CSV table of C-alpha atoms in Angstrom, one decimal:
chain,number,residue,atom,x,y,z
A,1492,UNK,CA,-16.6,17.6,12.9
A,1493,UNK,CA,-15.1,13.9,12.7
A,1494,UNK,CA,-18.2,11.1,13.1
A,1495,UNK,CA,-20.8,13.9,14.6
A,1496,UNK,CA,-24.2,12.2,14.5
A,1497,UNK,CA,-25.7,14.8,11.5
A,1498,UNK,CA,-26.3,14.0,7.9
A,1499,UNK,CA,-24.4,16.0,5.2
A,1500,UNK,CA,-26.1,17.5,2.3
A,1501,UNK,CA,-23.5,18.1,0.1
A,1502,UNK,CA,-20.0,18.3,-0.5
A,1503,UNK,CA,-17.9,19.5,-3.4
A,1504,UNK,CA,-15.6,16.2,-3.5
A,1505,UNK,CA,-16.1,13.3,-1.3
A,1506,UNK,CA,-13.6,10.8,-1.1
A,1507,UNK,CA,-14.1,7.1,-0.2
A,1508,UNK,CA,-11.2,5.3,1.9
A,1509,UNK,CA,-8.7,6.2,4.6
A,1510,UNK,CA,-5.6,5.3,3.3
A,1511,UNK,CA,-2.9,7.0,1.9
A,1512,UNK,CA,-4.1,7.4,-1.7
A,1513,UNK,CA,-7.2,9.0,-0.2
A,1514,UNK,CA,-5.9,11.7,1.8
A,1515,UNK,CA,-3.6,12.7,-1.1
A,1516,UNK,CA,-6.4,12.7,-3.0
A,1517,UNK,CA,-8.6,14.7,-0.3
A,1518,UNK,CA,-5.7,17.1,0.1
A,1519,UNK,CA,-5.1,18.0,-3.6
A,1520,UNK,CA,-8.9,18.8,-3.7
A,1521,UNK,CA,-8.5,20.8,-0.6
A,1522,UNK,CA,-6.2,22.8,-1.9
A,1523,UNK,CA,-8.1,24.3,-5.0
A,1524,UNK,CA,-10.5,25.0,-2.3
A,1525,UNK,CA,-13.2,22.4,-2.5
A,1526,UNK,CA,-15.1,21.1,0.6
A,1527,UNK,CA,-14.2,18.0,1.3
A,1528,UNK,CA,-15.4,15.1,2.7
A,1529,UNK,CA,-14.0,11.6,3.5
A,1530,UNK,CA,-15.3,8.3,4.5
A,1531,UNK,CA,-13.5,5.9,6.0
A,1532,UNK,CA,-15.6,2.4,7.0
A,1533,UNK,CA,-13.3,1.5,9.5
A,1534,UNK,CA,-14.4,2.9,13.2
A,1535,UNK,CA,-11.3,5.3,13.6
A,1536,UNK,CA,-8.9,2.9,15.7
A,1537,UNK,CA,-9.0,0.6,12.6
A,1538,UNK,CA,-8.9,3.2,10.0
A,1539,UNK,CA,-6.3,3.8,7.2
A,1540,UNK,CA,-7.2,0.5,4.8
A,1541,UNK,CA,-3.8,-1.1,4.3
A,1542,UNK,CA,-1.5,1.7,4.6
A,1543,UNK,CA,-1.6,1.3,8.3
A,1544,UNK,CA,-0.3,-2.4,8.0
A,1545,UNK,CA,2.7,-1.3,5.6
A,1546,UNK,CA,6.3,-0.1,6.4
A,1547,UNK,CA,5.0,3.1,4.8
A,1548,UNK,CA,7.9,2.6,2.7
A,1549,UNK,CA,7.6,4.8,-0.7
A,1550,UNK,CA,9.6,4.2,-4.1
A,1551,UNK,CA,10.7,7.6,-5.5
A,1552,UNK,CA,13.3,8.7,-7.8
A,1553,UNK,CA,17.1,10.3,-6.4
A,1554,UNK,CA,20.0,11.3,-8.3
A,1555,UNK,CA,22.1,11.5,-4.9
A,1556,UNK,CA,22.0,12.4,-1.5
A,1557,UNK,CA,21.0,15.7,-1.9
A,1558,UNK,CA,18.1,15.0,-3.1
A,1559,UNK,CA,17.2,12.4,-0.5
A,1560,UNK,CA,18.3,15.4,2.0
A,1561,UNK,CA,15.5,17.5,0.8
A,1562,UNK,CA,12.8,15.1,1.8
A,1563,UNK,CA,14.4,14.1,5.3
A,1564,UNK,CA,16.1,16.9,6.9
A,1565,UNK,CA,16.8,15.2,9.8
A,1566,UNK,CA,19.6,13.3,8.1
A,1567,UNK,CA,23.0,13.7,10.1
A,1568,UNK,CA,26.0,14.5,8.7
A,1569,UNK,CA,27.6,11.5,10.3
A,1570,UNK,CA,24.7,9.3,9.1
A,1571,UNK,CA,25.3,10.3,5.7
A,1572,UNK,CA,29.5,9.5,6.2
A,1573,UNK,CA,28.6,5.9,7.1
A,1574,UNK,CA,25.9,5.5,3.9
A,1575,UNK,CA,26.2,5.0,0.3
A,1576,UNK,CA,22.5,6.1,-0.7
A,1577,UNK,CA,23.4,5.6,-4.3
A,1578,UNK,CA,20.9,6.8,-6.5
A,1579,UNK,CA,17.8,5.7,-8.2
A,1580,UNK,CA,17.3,7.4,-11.2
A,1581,UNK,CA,13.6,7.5,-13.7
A,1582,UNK,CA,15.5,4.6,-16.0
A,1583,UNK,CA,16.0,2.4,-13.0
A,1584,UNK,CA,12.9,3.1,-12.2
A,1585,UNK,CA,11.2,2.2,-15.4
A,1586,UNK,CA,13.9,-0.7,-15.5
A,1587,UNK,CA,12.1,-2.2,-12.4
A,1588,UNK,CA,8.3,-1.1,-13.5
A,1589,UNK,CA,9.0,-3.7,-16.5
A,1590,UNK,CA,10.6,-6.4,-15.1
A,1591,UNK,CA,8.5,-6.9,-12.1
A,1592,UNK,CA,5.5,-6.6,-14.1
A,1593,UNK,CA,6.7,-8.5,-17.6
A,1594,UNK,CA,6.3,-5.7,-19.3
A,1595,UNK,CA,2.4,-5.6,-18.8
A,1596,UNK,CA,2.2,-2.5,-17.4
A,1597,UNK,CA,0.2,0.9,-18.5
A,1598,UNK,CA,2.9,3.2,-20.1
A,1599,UNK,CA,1.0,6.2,-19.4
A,1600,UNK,CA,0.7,5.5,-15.7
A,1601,UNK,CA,4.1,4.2,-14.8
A,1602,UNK,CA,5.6,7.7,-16.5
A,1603,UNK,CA,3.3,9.3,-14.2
A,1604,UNK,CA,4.4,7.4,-11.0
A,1605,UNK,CA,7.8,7.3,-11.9
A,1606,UNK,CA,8.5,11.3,-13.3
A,1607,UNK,CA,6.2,12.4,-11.0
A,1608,UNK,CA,8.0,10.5,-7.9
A,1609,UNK,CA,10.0,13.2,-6.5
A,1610,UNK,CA,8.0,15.9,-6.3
A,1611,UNK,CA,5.1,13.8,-5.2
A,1612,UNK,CA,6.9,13.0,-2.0
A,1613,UNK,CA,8.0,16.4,-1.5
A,1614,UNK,CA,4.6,17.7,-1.5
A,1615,UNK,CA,3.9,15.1,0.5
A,1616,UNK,CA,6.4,16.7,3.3
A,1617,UNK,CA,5.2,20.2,2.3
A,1618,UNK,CA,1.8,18.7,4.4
A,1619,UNK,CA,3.5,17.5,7.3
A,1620,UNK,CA,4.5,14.3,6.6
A,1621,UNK,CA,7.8,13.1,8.1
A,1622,UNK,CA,10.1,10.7,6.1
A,1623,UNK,CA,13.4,8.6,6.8
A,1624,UNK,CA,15.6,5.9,5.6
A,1625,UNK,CA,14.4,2.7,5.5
A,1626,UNK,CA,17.2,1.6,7.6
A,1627,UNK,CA,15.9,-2.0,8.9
A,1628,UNK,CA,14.7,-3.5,5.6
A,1629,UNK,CA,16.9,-2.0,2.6
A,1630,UNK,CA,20.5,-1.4,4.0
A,1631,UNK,CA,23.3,-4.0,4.6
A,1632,UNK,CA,26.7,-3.3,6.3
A,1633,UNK,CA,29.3,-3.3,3.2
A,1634,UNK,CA,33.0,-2.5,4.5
A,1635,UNK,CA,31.5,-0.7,7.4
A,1636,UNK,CA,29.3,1.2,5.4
A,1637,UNK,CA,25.1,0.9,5.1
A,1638,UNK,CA,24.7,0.4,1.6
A,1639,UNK,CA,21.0,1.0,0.4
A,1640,UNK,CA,19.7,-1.3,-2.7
A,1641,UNK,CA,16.5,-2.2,-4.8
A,1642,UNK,CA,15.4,1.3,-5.0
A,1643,UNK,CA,13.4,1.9,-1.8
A,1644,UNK,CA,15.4,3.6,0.7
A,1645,UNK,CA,12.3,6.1,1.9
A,1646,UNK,CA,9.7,5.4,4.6
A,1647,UNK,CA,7.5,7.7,6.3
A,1648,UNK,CA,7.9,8.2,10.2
A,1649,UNK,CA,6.5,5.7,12.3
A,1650,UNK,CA,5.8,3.4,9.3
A,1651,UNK,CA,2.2,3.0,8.0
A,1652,UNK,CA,0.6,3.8,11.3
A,1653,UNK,CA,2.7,6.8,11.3
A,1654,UNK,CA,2.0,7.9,7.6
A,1655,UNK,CA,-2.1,7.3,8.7
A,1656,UNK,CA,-1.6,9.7,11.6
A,1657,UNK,CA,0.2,12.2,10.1
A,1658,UNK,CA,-2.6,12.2,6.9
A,1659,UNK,CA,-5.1,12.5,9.8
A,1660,UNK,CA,-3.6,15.7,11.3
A,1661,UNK,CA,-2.7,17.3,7.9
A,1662,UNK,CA,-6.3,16.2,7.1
A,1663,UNK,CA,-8.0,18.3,10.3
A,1664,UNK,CA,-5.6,21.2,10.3
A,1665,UNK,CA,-6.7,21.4,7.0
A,1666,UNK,CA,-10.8,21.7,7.7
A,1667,UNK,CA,-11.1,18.4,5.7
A,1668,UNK,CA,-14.2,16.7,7.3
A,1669,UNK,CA,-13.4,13.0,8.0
A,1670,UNK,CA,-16.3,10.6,8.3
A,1671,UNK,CA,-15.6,7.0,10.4
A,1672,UNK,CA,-17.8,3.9,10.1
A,1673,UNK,CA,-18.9,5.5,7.2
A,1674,UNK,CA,-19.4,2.9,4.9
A,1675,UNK,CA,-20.2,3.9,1.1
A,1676,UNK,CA,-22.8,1.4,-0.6
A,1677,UNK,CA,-23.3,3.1,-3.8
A,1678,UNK,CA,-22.9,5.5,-6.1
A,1679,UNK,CA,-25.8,8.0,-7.0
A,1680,UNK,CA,-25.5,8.8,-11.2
A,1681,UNK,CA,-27.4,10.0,-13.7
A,1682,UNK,CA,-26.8,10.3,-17.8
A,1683,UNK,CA,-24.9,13.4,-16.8
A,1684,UNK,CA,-22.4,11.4,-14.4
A,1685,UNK,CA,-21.6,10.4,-11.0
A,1686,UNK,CA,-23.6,12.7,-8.9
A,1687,UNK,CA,-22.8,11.3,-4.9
A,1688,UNK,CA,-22.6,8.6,-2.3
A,1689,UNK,CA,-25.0,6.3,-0.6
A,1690,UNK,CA,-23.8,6.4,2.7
A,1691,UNK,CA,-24.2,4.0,5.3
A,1692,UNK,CA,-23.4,5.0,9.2
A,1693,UNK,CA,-25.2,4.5,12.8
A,1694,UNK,CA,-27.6,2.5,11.4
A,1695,UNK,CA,-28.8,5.0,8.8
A,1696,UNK,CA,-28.5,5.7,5.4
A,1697,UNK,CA,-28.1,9.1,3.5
A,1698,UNK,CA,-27.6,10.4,0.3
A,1699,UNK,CA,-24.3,13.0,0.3
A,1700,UNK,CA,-24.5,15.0,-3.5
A,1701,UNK,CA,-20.8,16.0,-4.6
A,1702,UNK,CA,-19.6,17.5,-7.8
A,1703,UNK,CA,-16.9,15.1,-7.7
A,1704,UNK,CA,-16.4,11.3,-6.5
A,1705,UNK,CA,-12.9,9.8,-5.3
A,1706,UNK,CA,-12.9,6.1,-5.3
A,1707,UNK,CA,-9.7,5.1,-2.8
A,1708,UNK,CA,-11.0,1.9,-1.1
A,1709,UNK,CA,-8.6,-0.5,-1.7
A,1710,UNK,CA,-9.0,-4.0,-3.2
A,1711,UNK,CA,-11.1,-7.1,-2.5
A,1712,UNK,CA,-8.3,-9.3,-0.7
A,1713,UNK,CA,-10.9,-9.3,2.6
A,1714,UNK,CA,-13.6,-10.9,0.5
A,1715,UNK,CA,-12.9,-14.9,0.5
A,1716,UNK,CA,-15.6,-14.8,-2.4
A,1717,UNK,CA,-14.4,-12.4,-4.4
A,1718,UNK,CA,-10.7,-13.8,-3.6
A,1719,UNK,CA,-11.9,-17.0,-5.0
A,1720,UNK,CA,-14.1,-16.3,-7.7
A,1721,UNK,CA,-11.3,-14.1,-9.6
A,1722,UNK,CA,-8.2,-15.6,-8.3
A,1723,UNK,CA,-9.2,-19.0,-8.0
A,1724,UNK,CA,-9.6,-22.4,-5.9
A,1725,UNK,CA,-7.6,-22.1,-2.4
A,1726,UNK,CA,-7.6,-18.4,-2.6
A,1727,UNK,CA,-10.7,-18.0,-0.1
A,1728,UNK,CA,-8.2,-20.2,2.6
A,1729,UNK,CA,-5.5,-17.4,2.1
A,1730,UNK,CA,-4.5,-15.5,5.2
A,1731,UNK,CA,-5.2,-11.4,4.7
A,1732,UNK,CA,-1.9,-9.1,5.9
A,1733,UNK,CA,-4.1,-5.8,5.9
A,1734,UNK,CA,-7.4,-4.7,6.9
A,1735,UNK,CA,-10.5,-6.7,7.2
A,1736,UNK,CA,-12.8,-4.0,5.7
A,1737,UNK,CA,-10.7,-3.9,2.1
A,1738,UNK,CA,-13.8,-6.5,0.7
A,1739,UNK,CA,-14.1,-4.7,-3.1
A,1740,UNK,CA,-17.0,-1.9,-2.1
A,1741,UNK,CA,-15.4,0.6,-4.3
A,1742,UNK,CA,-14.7,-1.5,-7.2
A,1743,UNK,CA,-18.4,-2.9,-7.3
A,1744,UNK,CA,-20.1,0.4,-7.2
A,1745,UNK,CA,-18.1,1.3,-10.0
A,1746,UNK,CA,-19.2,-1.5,-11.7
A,1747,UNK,CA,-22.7,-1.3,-10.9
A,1748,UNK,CA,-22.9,2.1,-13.1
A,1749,UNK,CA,-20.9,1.0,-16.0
A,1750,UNK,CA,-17.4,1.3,-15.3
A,1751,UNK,CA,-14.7,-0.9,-17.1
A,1752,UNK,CA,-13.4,-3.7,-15.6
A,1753,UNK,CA,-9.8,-3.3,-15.9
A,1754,UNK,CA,-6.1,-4.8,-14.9
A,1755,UNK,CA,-4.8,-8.1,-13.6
A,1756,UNK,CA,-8.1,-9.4,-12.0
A,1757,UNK,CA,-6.3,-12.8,-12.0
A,1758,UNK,CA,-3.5,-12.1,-10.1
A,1759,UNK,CA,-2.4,-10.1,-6.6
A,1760,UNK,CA,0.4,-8.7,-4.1
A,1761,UNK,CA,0.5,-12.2,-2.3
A,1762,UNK,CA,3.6,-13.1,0.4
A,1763,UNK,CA,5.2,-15.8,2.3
A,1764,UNK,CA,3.1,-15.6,5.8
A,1765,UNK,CA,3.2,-16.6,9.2
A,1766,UNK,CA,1.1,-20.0,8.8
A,1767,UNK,CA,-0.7,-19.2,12.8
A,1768,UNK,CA,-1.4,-15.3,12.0
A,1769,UNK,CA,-5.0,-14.2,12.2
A,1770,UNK,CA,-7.2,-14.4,9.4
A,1771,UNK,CA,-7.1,-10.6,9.3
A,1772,UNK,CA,-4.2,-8.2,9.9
A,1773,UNK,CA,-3.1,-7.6,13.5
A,1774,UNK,CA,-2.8,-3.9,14.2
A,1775,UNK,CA,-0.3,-4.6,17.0
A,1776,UNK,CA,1.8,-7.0,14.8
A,1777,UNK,CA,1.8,-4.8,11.2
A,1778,UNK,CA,3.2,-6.5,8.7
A,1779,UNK,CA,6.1,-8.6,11.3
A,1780,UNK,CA,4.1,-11.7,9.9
A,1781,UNK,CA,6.4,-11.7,6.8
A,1782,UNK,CA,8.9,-14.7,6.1
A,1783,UNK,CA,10.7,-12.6,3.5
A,1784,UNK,CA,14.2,-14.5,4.1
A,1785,UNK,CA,14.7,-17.2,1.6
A,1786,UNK,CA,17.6,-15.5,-0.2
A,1787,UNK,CA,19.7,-16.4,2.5
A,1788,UNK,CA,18.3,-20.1,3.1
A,1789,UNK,CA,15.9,-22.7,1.2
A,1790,UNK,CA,12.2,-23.2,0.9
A,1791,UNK,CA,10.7,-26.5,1.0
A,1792,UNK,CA,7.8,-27.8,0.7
A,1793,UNK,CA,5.7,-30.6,2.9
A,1794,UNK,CA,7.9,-33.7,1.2
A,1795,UNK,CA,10.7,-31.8,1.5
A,1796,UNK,CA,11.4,-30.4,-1.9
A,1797,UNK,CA,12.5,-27.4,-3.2
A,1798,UNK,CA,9.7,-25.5,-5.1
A,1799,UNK,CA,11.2,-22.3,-6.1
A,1800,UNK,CA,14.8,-20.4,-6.7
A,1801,UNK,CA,15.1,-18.5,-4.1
A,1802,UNK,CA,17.9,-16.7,-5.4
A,1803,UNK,CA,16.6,-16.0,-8.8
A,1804,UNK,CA,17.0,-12.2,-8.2
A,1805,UNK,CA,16.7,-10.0,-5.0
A,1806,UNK,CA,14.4,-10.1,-2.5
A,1807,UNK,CA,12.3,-7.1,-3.8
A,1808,UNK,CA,11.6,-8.6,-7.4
A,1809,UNK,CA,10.9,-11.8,-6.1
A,1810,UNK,CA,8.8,-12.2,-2.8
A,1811,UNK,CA,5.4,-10.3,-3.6
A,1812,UNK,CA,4.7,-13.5,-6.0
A,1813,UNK,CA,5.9,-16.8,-4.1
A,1814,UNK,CA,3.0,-16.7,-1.5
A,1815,UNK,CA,0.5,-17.8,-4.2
A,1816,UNK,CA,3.4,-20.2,-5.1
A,1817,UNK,CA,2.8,-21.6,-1.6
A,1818,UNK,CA,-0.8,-21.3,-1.2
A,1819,UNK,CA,-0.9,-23.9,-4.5
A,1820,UNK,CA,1.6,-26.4,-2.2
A,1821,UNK,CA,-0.1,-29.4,-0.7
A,1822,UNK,CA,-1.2,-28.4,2.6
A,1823,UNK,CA,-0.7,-24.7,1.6
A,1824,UNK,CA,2.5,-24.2,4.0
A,1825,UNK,CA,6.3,-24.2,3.1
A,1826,UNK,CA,9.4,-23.9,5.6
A,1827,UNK,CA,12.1,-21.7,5.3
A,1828,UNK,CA,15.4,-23.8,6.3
A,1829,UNK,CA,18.7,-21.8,7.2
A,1830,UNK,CA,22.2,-23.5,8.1
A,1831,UNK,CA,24.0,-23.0,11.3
């Protein structure tokens, strides 16, 4: 069924993205037995938003290996000799929520995310999706032993490209009808509520009526206009790690019937960056781009000053903030320095 030339007519739920949040979403509704559709912008070798330019890394809540041995059964006995997982319990978890965010974070949701963690990723492998440690980015050799740190010690097989491809298959197997270059432009409501999709694909548009309406399209970081009117001067000149077609569709057409603005609209994920990357992400690259290794060195600036403290905590509270400390630096660029 996937990007047929026909027109649909209806659908119980349609959800709008590719990424991960939208198949989960797509697949919980599949499972109550609703028809579902999905439409993803992105002609299919670009698809998955900016899931596919992640590490597919996922934070979720362990009280000890065993645990952790649920979700990745592939886990050797000798692997787990040479390992101290640790744990991360829901109060480290909440511990983290707060201090990354100040403190200015929805209570509601983050007991969701956090107490609903575990079994979210296990019903996440229940559908086919592979996990492992996060080996290359969280672990360090302690007295011969990888020791695992900052909470994050899951990724999904094959990283984000891997968690987008298994979604896909799960997805198909699953009769889920996925919909590429399918790009949503509007919501169709009445007084009663949302009642479809204004659809955009092959040069024509149609009307698809639904019961029920999943908005999963991302952000507006691929909109320089957006970036700059709500984030401010500089940001349209920022460099964009994820996909080019993440330019706030979703967000607008919720806002166009009514819905509440809501959130941080001032601030963002931002990170230290390759200063020559492309504009957009680079599917062959992923996320490689990132200069993520200040802990161990100094950042200066173009006169050769400091400009931040890079040890101020570990890597994972720290670095998803300092690239909009560098995009305000003269000449927007920093260098990371390292002795012998």
């Amino acid at each position: 069924m996937d990007n047929e030339d026909q027109e649909i007519k209806s659908a119980d739920v349609i959800v709008i993205g590719g990424g991960n949040a939208a198949f989960c979403a797509a697949l919980s509704a599949r499972e109550t037995g609703a028809n579902v559709t999905v439409l993803e912008r992105a002609p299919e070798d670009e698809a998955g938003g900016n899931t596919r330019f992640t590490a597919g890394a996922i934070r979720c809540v362990y009280d000890g290996v065993e645990d952790l041995r649920v979700l990745m059964p592939d886990l050797t006995d000798d692997e787990i000799a040479k390992t101290d997982f640790g744990t991360y319990t829901q109060e480290q978890f909440y511990d983290d929520m707060g201090r990354v965010t100040e403190y200015r974070c929805d209570p509601t949701l983050v007991e969701i995310l956090v107490v609903r963690s575990r079994e979210t990723i296990r019903w996440m492998r229940d559908k086919g999706i592979r996990f492992q440690p996060i080996w290359g980015r969280q672990a360090f050799k302690v007295d011969g032993r990888f020791k695992f740190w900052g909470g994050l010690t899951v990724e999904a097989w094959g990283g984000g490209p891997g968690l987008v491809d298994g979604w896909t298959a799960a997805a198909r197997s699953a009769g889920i009808d996925i919909r590429y270059g399918a790009r949503a432009t509007g919501l169709i409501s009445d007084d009663a509520g949302v009642r479809g999709v204004r659809v955009r694909q092959n040069g024509h548009t149609t009307e698809i009526h639904a019961t029920s309406v999943v908005i999963a399209a991302g952000g507006f970081q691929a909109n320089p206009e957006w970036r700059t009117r709500y984030l401010g001067p500089g940001w349209e000149l920022a460099k964009v790690r994820g996909s080019r077609f993440n330019t706030g569709d979703g967000i607008k057409m919720a806002l166009d019937i009514g819905a509440a603005p809501y959130g941080h609209w001032s601030g963002c994920h931002a990170v230290g960056w390759e200063r020559n990357a492309p504009e957009f992400g680079d599917l062959a690259i992923g996320d490689a781009f990132q200069k993520h290794s200040y802990p161990f060195g100094i950042m200066i600036n173009a006169d050769g000053e400091r400009f931040v403290d890079e040890g101020a905590d570990f890597r994972n509270y720290t670095y998803a903030k300092y690239g909009s400390v560098i995009l305000r630096l003269r000449g927007q660029f920093a260098w990371q320095i390292f002795d012998q």
